[in-house]
Short mmCIF file of C-alpha atoms and ligand atoms in Angstrom, two decimals:
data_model
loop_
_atom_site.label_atom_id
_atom_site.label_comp_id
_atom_site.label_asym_id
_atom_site.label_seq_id
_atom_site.Cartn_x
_atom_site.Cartn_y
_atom_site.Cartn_z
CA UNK A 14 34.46 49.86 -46.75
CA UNK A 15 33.76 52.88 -48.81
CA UNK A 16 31.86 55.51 -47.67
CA UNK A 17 30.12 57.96 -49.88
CA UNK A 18 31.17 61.23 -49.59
CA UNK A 19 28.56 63.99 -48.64
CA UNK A 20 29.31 67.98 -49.50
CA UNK A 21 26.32 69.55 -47.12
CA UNK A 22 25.62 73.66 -47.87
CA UNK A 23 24.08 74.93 -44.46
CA UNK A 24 22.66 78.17 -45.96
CA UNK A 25 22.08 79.69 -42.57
CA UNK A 26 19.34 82.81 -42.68
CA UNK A 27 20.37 83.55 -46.34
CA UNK A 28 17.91 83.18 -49.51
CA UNK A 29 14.96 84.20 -50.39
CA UNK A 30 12.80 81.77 -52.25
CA UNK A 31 13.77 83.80 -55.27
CA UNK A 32 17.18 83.16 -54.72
CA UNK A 33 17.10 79.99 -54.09
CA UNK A 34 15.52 79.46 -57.44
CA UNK A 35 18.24 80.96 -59.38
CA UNK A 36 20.98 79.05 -57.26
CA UNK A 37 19.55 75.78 -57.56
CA UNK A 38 18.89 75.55 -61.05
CA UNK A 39 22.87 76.60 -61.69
CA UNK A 40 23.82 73.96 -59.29
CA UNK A 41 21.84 71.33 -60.89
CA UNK A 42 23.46 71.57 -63.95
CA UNK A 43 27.00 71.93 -62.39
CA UNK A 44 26.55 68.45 -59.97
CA UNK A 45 25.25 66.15 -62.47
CA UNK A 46 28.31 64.34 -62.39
CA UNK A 47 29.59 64.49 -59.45
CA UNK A 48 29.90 60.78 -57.33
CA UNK A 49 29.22 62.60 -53.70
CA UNK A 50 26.07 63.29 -52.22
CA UNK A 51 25.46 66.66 -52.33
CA UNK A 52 23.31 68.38 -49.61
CA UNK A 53 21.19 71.55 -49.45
CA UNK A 54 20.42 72.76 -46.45
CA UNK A 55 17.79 75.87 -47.27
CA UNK A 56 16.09 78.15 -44.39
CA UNK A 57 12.52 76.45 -43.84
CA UNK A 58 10.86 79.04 -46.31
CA UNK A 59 12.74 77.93 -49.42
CA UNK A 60 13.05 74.26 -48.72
CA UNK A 61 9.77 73.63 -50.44
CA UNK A 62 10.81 75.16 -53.97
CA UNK A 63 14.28 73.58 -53.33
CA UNK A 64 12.66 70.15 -53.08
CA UNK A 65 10.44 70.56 -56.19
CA UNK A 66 13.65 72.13 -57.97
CA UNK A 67 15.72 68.95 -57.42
CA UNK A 68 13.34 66.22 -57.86
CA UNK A 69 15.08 63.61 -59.98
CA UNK A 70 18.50 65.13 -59.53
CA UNK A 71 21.87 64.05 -57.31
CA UNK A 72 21.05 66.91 -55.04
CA UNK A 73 19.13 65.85 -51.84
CA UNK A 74 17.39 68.61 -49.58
CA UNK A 75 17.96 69.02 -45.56
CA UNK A 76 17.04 71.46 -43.11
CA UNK A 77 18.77 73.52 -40.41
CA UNK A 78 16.61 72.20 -37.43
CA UNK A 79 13.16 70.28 -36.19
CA UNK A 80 11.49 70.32 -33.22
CA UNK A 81 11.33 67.46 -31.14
CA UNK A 82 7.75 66.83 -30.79
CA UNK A 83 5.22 65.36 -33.33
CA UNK A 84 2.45 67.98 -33.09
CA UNK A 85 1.11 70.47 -30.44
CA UNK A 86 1.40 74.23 -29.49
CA UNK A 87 4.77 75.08 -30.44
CA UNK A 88 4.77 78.38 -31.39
CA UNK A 89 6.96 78.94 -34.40
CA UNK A 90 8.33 75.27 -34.69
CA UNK A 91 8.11 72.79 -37.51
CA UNK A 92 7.94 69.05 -36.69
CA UNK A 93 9.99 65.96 -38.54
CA UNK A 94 6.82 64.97 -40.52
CA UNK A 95 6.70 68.45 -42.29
CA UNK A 96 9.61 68.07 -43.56
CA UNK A 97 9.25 64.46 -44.64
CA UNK A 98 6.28 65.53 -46.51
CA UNK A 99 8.25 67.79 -48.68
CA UNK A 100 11.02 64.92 -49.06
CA UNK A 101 13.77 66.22 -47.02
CA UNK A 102 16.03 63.57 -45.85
CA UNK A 103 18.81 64.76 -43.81
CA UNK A 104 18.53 67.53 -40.35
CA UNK A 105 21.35 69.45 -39.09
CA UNK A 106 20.81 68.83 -35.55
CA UNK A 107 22.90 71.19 -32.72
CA UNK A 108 24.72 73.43 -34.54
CA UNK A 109 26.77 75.58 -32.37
CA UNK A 110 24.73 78.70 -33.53
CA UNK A 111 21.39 76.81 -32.12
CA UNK A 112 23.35 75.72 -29.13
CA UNK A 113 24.89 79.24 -28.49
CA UNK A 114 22.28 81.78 -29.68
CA UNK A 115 18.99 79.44 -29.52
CA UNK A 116 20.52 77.65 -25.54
CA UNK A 117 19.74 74.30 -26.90
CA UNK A 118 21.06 71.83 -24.82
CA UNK A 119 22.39 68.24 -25.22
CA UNK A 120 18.87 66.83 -23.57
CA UNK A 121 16.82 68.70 -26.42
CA UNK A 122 19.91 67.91 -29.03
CA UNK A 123 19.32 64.05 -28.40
CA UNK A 124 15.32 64.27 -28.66
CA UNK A 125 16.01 65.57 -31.81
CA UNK A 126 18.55 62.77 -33.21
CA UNK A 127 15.48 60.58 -31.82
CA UNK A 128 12.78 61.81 -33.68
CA UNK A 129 14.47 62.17 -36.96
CA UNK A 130 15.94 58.96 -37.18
CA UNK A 131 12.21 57.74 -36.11
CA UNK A 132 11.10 59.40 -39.43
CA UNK A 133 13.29 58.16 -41.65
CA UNK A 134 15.58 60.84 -42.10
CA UNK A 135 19.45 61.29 -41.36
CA UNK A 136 20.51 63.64 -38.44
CA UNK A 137 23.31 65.68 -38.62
CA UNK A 138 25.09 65.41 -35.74
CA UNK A 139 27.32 68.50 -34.96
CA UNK A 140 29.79 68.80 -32.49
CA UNK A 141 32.59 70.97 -31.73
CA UNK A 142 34.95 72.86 -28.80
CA UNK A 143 35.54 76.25 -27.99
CA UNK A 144 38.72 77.63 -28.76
CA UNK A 145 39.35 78.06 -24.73
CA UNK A 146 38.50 74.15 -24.55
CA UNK A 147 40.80 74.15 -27.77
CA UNK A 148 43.77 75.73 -25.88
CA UNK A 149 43.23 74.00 -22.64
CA UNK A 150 43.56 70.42 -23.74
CA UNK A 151 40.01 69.39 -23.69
CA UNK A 152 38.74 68.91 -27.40
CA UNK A 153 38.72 65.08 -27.50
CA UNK A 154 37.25 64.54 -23.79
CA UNK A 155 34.65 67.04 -24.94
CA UNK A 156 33.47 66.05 -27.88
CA UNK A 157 33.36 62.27 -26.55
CA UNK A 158 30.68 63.75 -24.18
CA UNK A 159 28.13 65.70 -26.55
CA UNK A 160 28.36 61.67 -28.76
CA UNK A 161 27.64 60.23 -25.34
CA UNK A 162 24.61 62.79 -24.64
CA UNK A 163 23.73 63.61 -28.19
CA UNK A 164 24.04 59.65 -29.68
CA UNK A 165 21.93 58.59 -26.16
CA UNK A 166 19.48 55.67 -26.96
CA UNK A 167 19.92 55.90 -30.46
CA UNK A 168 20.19 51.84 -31.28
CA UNK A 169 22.70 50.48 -33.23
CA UNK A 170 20.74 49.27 -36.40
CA UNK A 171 19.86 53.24 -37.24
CA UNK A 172 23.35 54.60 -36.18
CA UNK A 173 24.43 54.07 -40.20
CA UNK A 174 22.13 56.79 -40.85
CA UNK A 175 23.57 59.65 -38.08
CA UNK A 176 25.91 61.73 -39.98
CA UNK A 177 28.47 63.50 -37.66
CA UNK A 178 29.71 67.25 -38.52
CA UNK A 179 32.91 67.80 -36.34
CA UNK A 180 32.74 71.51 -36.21
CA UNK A 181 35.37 74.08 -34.22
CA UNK A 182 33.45 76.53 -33.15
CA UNK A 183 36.44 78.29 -33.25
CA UNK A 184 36.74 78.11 -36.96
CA UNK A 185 32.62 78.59 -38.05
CA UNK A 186 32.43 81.63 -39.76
CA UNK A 187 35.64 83.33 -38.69
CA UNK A 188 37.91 82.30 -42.00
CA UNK A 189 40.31 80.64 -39.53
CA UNK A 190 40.22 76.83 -40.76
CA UNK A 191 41.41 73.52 -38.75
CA UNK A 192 44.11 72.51 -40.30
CA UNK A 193 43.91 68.92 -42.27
CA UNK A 194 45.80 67.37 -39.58
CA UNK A 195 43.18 68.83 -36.29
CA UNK A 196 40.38 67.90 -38.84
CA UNK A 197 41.23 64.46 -39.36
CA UNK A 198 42.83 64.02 -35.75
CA UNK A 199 39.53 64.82 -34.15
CA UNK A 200 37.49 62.42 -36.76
CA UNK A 201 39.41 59.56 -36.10
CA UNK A 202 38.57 60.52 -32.39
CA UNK A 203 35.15 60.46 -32.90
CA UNK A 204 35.01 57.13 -35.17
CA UNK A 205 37.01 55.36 -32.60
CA UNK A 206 34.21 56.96 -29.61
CA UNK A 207 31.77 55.72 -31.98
CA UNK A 208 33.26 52.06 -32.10
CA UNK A 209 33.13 52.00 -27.93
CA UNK A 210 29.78 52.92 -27.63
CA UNK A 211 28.52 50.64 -31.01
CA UNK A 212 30.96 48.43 -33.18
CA UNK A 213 34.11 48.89 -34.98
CA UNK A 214 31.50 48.23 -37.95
CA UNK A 215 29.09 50.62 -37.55
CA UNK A 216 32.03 53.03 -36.75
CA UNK A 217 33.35 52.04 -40.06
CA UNK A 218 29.98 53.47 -41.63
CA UNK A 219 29.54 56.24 -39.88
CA UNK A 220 29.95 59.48 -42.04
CA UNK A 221 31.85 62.15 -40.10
CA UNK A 222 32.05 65.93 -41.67
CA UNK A 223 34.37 68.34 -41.03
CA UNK A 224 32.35 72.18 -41.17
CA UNK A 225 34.43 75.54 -40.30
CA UNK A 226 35.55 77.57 -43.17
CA UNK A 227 35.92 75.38 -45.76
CA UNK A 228 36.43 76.76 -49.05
CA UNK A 229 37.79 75.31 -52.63
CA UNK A 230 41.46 76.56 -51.44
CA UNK A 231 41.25 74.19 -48.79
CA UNK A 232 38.81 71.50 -49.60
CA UNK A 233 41.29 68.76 -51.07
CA UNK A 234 43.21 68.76 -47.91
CA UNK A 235 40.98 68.34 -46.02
CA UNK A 236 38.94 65.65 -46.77
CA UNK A 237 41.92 63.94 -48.13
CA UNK A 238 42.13 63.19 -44.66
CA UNK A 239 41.13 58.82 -43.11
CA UNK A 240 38.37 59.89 -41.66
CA UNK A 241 36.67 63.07 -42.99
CA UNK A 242 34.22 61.74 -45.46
CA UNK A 243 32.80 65.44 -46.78
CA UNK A 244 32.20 68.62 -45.50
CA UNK A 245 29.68 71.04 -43.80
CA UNK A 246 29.82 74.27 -45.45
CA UNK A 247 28.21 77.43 -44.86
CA UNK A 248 29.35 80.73 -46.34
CA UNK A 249 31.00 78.86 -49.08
CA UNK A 250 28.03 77.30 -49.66
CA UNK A 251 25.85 80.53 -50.83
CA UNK A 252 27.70 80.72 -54.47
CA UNK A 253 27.17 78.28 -56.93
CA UNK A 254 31.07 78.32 -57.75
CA UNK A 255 32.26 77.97 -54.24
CA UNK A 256 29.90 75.55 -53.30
CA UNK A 257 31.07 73.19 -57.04
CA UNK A 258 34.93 74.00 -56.75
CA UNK A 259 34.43 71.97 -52.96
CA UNK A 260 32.36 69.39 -54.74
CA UNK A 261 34.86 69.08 -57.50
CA UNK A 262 37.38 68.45 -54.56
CA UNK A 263 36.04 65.70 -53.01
P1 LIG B 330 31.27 78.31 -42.38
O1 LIG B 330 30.05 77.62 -41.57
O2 LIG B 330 31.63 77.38 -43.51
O3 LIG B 330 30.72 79.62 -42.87
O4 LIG B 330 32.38 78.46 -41.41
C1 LIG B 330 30.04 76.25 -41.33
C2 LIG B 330 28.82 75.88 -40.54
O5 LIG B 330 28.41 76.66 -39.68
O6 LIG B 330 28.23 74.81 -40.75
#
């Protein structure tokens, strides 16, 4: 079973509309060969202009977050079918920064996974420890429970489509990188959690990420790796010829 690759940019609160302009029309050019799926995750301002910009190309468009309700008085939040409407088809869903910063918890993390699966577009799944989880022993039996609370009622014929982003918070943003070996250690973790609570088959499908300082230098390793199948990357994401030279390793 092969499983395309994905290389996912999570721009974070960088980019104007103006600059997204300029850096999708260089990446364009530079991805038209490449056999991954390549992901662009804009803030919610630019993801308009990103989606026009890549119309007919390899390059699909996600966002950073949803909120878990259709319509309503939510203040400040954008719901699943605003984003389908300007063709976005994957959602980062619990990224550590939302988790830590924003207090969203694993309840609000799972409506999420919910409601973007029920509109047709691909969650993506993060998870991660803490370095002091790290150091005390605790990353597997950790992660096992955010799949458990994150992955809760999603039924097995839409599991394909969740995308999971193993992410140390430890090494997100800081420069300090999992080594190949913890990367690929803690996918095969989750792949075999994922088999328990589905099928060895759908586990088999699943796409798992590794995100935390991944850069061209150590891109190869990384996802040479059983069970890493691409990458979440943020701050190598921003330039056009970080964000290729990761592509161009995978
Ligand atoms: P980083 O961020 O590549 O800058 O460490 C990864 C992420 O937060 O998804």
């Amino acid at each position: 079973m092969m499983r395309q690759p994905i290389i996912a940019g999570n721009w974070k609160m960088h980019m104007t509309n103006t600059e997204a302009t300029v850096f999708v029309e260089q990446l364009k050019t530079l991805v038209a060969n490449t056999s991954c799926e390549v992901v662009v995750c804009p803030p919610f301002t630019a993801i308009s202009t990103v989606a026009d910009l890549v119309e007919d190309t390899k390059v699909r468009v996600g966002a950073q977050n949803v909120f878990h309700e259709e319509s309503g008085a939510y203040t400040g939040e954008v719901s699943p079918s605003m984003l389908t409407d300007l063709g976005v088809s994957y959602v980062i869903v619990g990224h550590s920064e939302r988790r830590s910063i924003f207090k969203e918890a694993d309840r609000c993390v799972n409506k999420r996974v919910r409601i973007v699966l029920q509109h047709g577009m691909s969650p993506i799944l993060c998870v991660g420890e803490s370095l002091n989880q790290r150091e005390s022993g605790e990353t597997v039996a950790f992660i096992h429970s955010q799949l458990e609370m994150g992955l809760h009622g999603v039924p097995a014929e839409e599991m394909t489509e969740v995308v999971i982003a193993y992410e140390p918070i430890w090494a997100i943003g800081t420069g300090r990188t999992a080594t190949a070996e913890q990367a690929g250690e803690v996918c095969q973790s989750i792949r075999e959690k994922i088999a328990t609570m589905y099928t060895p088959e759908i586990a088999e499908q699943v796409r798992i990420l590794y995100g935390g300082s991944v850069k061209p230098e150590n891109a190869k390793d990384i996802l040479a790796q059983t069970h890493v199948d691409g990458a979440l990357v943020g701050g190598a994401s921003l330039e056009a010829e970080s964000f290729t030279g990761i592509i161009e390793a995978c």
